[in-house]
Each structure stands twice: as structure tokens, then as C-alpha cells.
Amino acid sequence: MRKILGTSALVGLVALASGSLPGRLAAQTFGVVSPGFGTPAPAIVQPGVISQVLVEGNQRIEPATVLSYMTVRAGQPASADQINDSVRALFETGLFRDVSIVPRGNVLVVTVEENPVINQISIEGNDRIDDDPLRALLTSRERRVFTRAKAEADADVLLEQYRRSGRYAAVVEPKIIELPQNRVDLVFEIEEGPLTGVESLRFIGNTKFSDRRLRRVVSTDESTLFNFLSSTDTYDPDRLELDKQLLRRFYLSNGYADFEILSAVAELAPDREGFFLTFTVNEGEEYDFGPIDIISNAEGVDVEELRSLVVVREGADYDVKDVEDSIAALTLRLGELGYAFTEIDPVPTKDEANRTLGVTFEVNEGERVFVERIDIEGNSRTLDRVIRREFELVEGDAFNALQVRRSRSNIRGLGFFRTTDVTTEPGSAPDRVVLKTQVEEQSTGQISFGLGFSTSDSVSGEVSIVERNLLGRGQFLRVRARLSGSNQLYDLSFTEPRFLDRDVAVGFDLYRRETNDQDTSSFDTRNTGFSPRVSFPLGRHSRLATRYRISQDEIIDVPDDASPLIQRDIGDNITSSVGYTLTYDRRNDPIEPSKGYLLRLDQDFAGLGGDTRYVRTEASAKAFTRLISDEIIGSVEIAGGAIVGFGGYEPNISDRFFLGGDSFRGFENAGIGPEDSFTEDSLGGKYYGIVRTEVTFPLPIPEEYGLAGGLFADAGTVWGLDETTYTDPNINGGNPVTVDDSARLRAAVGASLFWQSPFGPVRMNFAVPVVQEDSDDDEFFRFTAGTRF
């Protein structure tokens, strides 16, 4: 039989222990039967001297131990205050659940009722969280004294742990099972309840950006049927704070320098099964950069030398990131010049009439403070060095607040931790500080299932296992299988993002790919390869990725009636190549950019052994800008490529470029370019060029439908074959067949419909070619959809 124990201290005893009863009280006041609160008690007739103190009721605790806590001693007078203090002291030990002190003549009798000892602690009902992490949170211990207060405090800690995991309907109740010899089994009974999702995510006060756009900024998602393996749709107070920072960052990066978050409220539904999150914001006005200047209060600093390092330009859209980048560049340069203790303060000058925000970068002498030590706590799984290498300063460096903030951002960017906090504490000397880093681990493994549909590949599926923090070393590992109507891909990918603790990423890809191109070119390909790679930054916005590839590339399943220009390529080749990708990224957002540009150059050199020898080059430039309003985004992309063989090797059909489908809307996959006029097989080309333009905008319908629209226009061509005529006795009566290899321009225009459906993002393209050749294969409609869950 289970029974909840409690302390049986009586009202009179509690009042006396707190000093609320009259100072002169009869010893009988401390008896088990107490008079009502405030009832006068008879005075001690003759205080006298206590001749003996007797301890009764104790089972495990020695009388001497009881007496050691008391202020009353044998051979001394006993006052009411001393008796009060003794009762209070005995209760505060936590060893007793009831205490009474009663005088019998000159003998003082202390009667105690000991708290039981915990024999065993059990946790029941916990399916979502294992016993070990829950036990680690408990302060109650086996073979220690049981107190109800401590058990209830432990229950609160367990409940908080469940709330942090998104289960606000959880109930934790401590119960005990009484055993002989004043022992108990302590049982924490848990009702975990369902995950408390985010039923609604709303924004109030936003007129420049829609709720739909802001939902894509914050990390919290609304609960849907298809994200049951994600934790971002459950309420987390720490994530709410992160979302506030993300909103501030978003608005400050888009020119809204006066942006404020007036409130962020999380309301629990009456059924405790969901939260309603509401952000109330004041967007303010959009600003451009005003006059930019640098002044120095530090002796010896050459201001003119620093001006070229400032990336902020007068008249450009205000972006707090440009200010931070300028401060970082100035700080780094001053450090290189020996000014380790200067501070850069951006002083704003606001012109509300013209809506400009000027910035004056003040160079000031700072205090000589050094980093004495970097302490890291909370990383139970992730190795210290994985966190430490994200710091932009080390022990012994001059303290720099900007570098500390950036270091915190770097650690958060790893995605390994639920919370990250970097604080400064005094060091061993006035010019020393300690950086204390507190993190909270979160799950970094993921099993994902993908499902998609497109008009080209029909239904496609993907299964992948991803670990972003392998063995706590910060390494990335992915095992993936992707199947569709025309493609199969199996690959293993590994990346060490900080090789030798430097900003150098080293990894490899091992893959097997099979592609069915029978509908367009009457052949299939099979590629099996291994590709190690190394990438590193060249600057704040540029990065160079290098790679080597060794692969077996096969052209198979070519029917007898295929073009002879394809049949001659049947077989397999070993490709051994080195290559690189150079990127320069000035977009304001890598996922949904609204301004900035991205430049990219790819080159591969095949011929380091193997059977193929060519140079393959591709380049692209894409720019984004806001049109009319912040919700209407325009983009322009120019791309081109060339592959040139050498040493007598001519690129075969699997090496060449094909355009169409997603790469050239309005035409089928491989729908334009050189084509065998007799067999109608697409042959691809050695060169291509294309211009893509697009405008996306919200539709004038309620945004909860998740619909947006777009207009686009693509123009380009693909051309270049080494052989444009052939003669085959079995084709065209043995007469020559000529391939049209001209570089005539093709163009198409169209419209897009975007839908953020419960199944994932859906895109529908409707396109009409406006410039085409008779041999081209056009495509009016293309539909793609997919999700990860």
C-alpha cells in the first residue's frame, strides 16, 4: 500500500519555531498536542537548571548527534528562546519529520520522529526519456534520508525537463512505499502526455513583411501532420529567445534600423496540448546608409589607411551585417599594425526626414585586457576542442568584444547545441578576463524520408541517415539512397569541417549513380566513383573548394536503332580528374535572398591517368533585388559552360551538356540543342549559355493558404559537336545524316505557382516557348513536389 508521508509539525510548534509566540512559554507548548494558535500558555514556574536531557524516539541517530544540534545543555538554565532555537535547529537538519521538547521537572525530554531512509528510487511511466538522464537530475539519493520537500523539488525538476522537451501536459508525482525499519521506496510516477506543439504562430504590427515571410525567418514551426520527427514545432522558451534574435537580425539586415520587438507571448491552450505564439513588433521605417566617416582618438592611427576597409557605402540599403563586417576588418587591421587595445565604436547619425543612417566609426583607446582562460561547460558529448576552435581568439589574446560575439555566433552555427552562452568573468588580475562558455547539447542525428513527384521523374523517394556531430567530433556523415523513375543514387559522404582545427574542410564522397536517358537519347549511364575534397575560405565572402575524382563511367543499354553517334560511345571509361569551385557570395540570406549576388566558377581537368582527357568549365552569376516592395523579389542569372578535349580525346555523350526541364523552363529534359534528325536522339553539346530571369511575389489571397506566384523568362542555347554528319548503311538508306549544330537562340516565358503545402514545397511551372527550332521538344507544364519528414 502506498502512502504519502508529510511532516507532522503542528501549528503551535511552527509558530513557536518562527518566534511568533510569547517569549515565556510553558514547556508543555512543545508537546505533541498543541494549544490553538495564539492561546496563552502558562508560564514556567521556576526556570531552574536542566539536570538532564533525554532523547526518545530515535532509531538510527545516536542521542549524542541529536544533542549536538541543540542549544540547550544539561547543567544550564533553559529559556524559551533556547528551546525555540533547539527545535528549529533539529528541523533544519532534515533528519526528523517531527520534534517535541517537553520538561519534566528538571529533566528535558526531546522526542523525535526520524525521517525514513530511502531504500530504492524508481521512475515509472517514462517512455520518451530514459532513466539515466532523469536520475542525474535528482537530489534524492538511495540510503539517504527522505524528505517530502526534497522529493517534491525533484518532481519539479523532472517536470521542467519534460517541459523543455516540449511536453507541457506532463505530470510527475512522487510517491513512497513504506517498508519495515523506517525505510521507504521512492517512486516518481510520470504521465508524459503528448508533445505540446505550436498550434499558431502569429505576428502583429508587421506591414512590410508578411506573416508567411517572417515564419520562414524564425526557427519555430507550426505543428503539422508531416513534421512529427522534427522538434522545431514544439514550444521551447530558449528557442523563443533565439527567434527574437533572428527577427531583429532579419529586419536590421533589411534596412529597418528602428525595429523593435514589443512582446513575445506564449499562451498555453486550455487543454494544455498546444501553444499560441504571438510576436508584436514595431517595424519602423526603412533606412539607407548616410554619410560614412572614420575618426580616431587613438594616438598614431592613420585614418586614411583604414577607409578602404569599410564596406559600408553611402546610399546603399542599411544592413547591420555591413557595419559588423567593417568593424571586423578595421579591428583586424589595427591588430596587425600593433594596436591590439583599440576599440571600434559605430556611432549612428539618424536623419529621419531623409531616412538615412550615417555611421561614424570611432577608433578609441581601450583598456589593456587579455583573455586568461576559456572555460567550457555543459558539453557532455561534444569534445572541448570542437567548441574551442570556433573562437576567434585564444588564451593570451587581447580581449575583443566583437570577436567574442562572433565566436558565440560561430558556436551557435554548428547546430549542435540547444543553447549557447558566452560570458566574461574577472580573471586572476585586473587586466585578465575568463570567457565562460555554457552550452546545452541537443540531438544531431537524423533519419529522414523523402517523397517527391515531378513530371519528368514521376514518383521519387529518398532515405538518408545523417549525423552532424559524429562521436562528438563535429564531423558530418551521411548515408543516402535515392530512387526515382529515371535515376538511382547511393552515396556515402563524410566531412571533417575543421581539419587540424583550422578553417579547412576535408571530406570524401563515395557514390554509385544510374541514370535512364532512353526517352531522350537512347542510352543509360552507370557511374561509380570516389571523390576526396578540400575547401577553405579565401576571404570573408569567398571560398575555394578543391576535389579529385576517380570514377568508372559506363554507357550501357544502347538499342540497335540508336544514333551511331551514341553507339560509338558504348562502353566504359575511367575518369581521373582534379577540379575546383570558387564562390563569392554577397547574398543577404543563403536560403531566401532578397538582395545581393552570388558568383561561381567550376573547372575540372581530366587526364591524370584514366581514359578521358578534357577541361570542363562552368560559370554563373546571379543577382537578387527587391522590386516595388519588400515582398516582390527579382533575380537575374547568367550561366555558361564549355568542355574541350585534348590529346586526341573527344568528349563523349555522357560528358556533354544538356539543357531543358528545370535548367531551361519551357523545354523537356535535353529538349534543345543538337539532335540526330533521323533517330531523334538528343546528342548534347560542348558549349551552352543561358540567361534566367524571375520575379516572385505574394498573391492577393489569405496567406494561410501558403500560395505565392512568379513570372520568368529564360533564353539560351547549347551547341558544339565534333562530328555533325555520319553515314550508316542501316540508316536513311545509307545516305548521309546531318545534325543541326547551330547555336541559334531559344527563349521561353512563363508563370509559376508556389505552394507551401502540408506535404512540403510545391512548384508548378507553366511555360510557352517564344523562340524555338522544329527539332526542339517543348514542355508547357512542370510540377515538382517533395517533403522531408
mmCIF file of C-alpha atoms in Angstrom, residues 485-487 513-527 553-559 566 569-571 653-654:
data_model
loop_
_atom_site.group_PDB
_atom_site.id
_atom_site.type_symbol
_atom_site.label_atom_id
_atom_site.label_comp_id
_atom_site.label_asym_id
_atom_site.label_seq_id
_atom_site.Cartn_x
_atom_site.Cartn_y
_atom_site.Cartn_z
ATOM 1 C CA GLY A 485 11.653 6.672 -62.291
ATOM 2 C CA SER A 486 14.833 7.507 -64.203
ATOM 3 C CA ASN A 487 17.576 7.765 -61.582
ATOM 4 C CA ARG A 513 24.623 6.504 -59.822
ATOM 5 C CA GLU A 514 22.423 5.023 -62.521
ATOM 6 C CA THR A 515 20.537 7.232 -64.987
ATOM 7 C CA ASN A 516 17.926 6.261 -67.558
ATOM 8 C CA ASP A 517 18.030 8.521 -70.640
ATOM 9 C CA GLN A 518 16.216 6.189 -73.018
ATOM 10 C CA ASP A 519 13.364 8.624 -73.700
ATOM 11 C CA THR A 520 15.646 11.428 -74.815
ATOM 12 C CA SER A 521 18.882 9.858 -76.036
ATOM 13 C CA SER A 522 18.524 6.044 -76.174
ATOM 14 C CA PHE A 523 21.167 5.191 -73.579
ATOM 15 C CA ASP A 524 21.670 4.651 -69.854
ATOM 16 C CA THR A 525 24.666 5.578 -67.730
ATOM 17 C CA ARG A 526 26.215 3.987 -64.690
ATOM 18 C CA ASN A 527 28.805 5.867 -62.627
ATOM 19 C CA ASP A 553 31.635 5.844 -66.244
ATOM 20 C CA GLU A 554 29.652 3.396 -68.365
ATOM 21 C CA ILE A 555 27.295 3.964 -71.292
ATOM 22 C CA ILE A 556 25.045 0.926 -71.450
ATOM 23 C CA ASP A 557 21.735 -0.405 -72.805
ATOM 24 C CA VAL A 558 22.040 1.345 -76.169
ATOM 25 C CA PRO A 559 19.494 -0.152 -78.617
ATOM 26 C CA ILE A 566 25.740 7.366 -79.498
ATOM 27 C CA ASP A 569 30.410 5.746 -77.231
ATOM 28 C CA ILE A 570 29.200 2.403 -75.807
ATOM 29 C CA GLY A 571 31.491 1.054 -73.121
ATOM 30 C CA ILE A 653 27.783 11.940 -74.872
ATOM 31 C CA SER A 654 27.903 11.490 -71.085
#
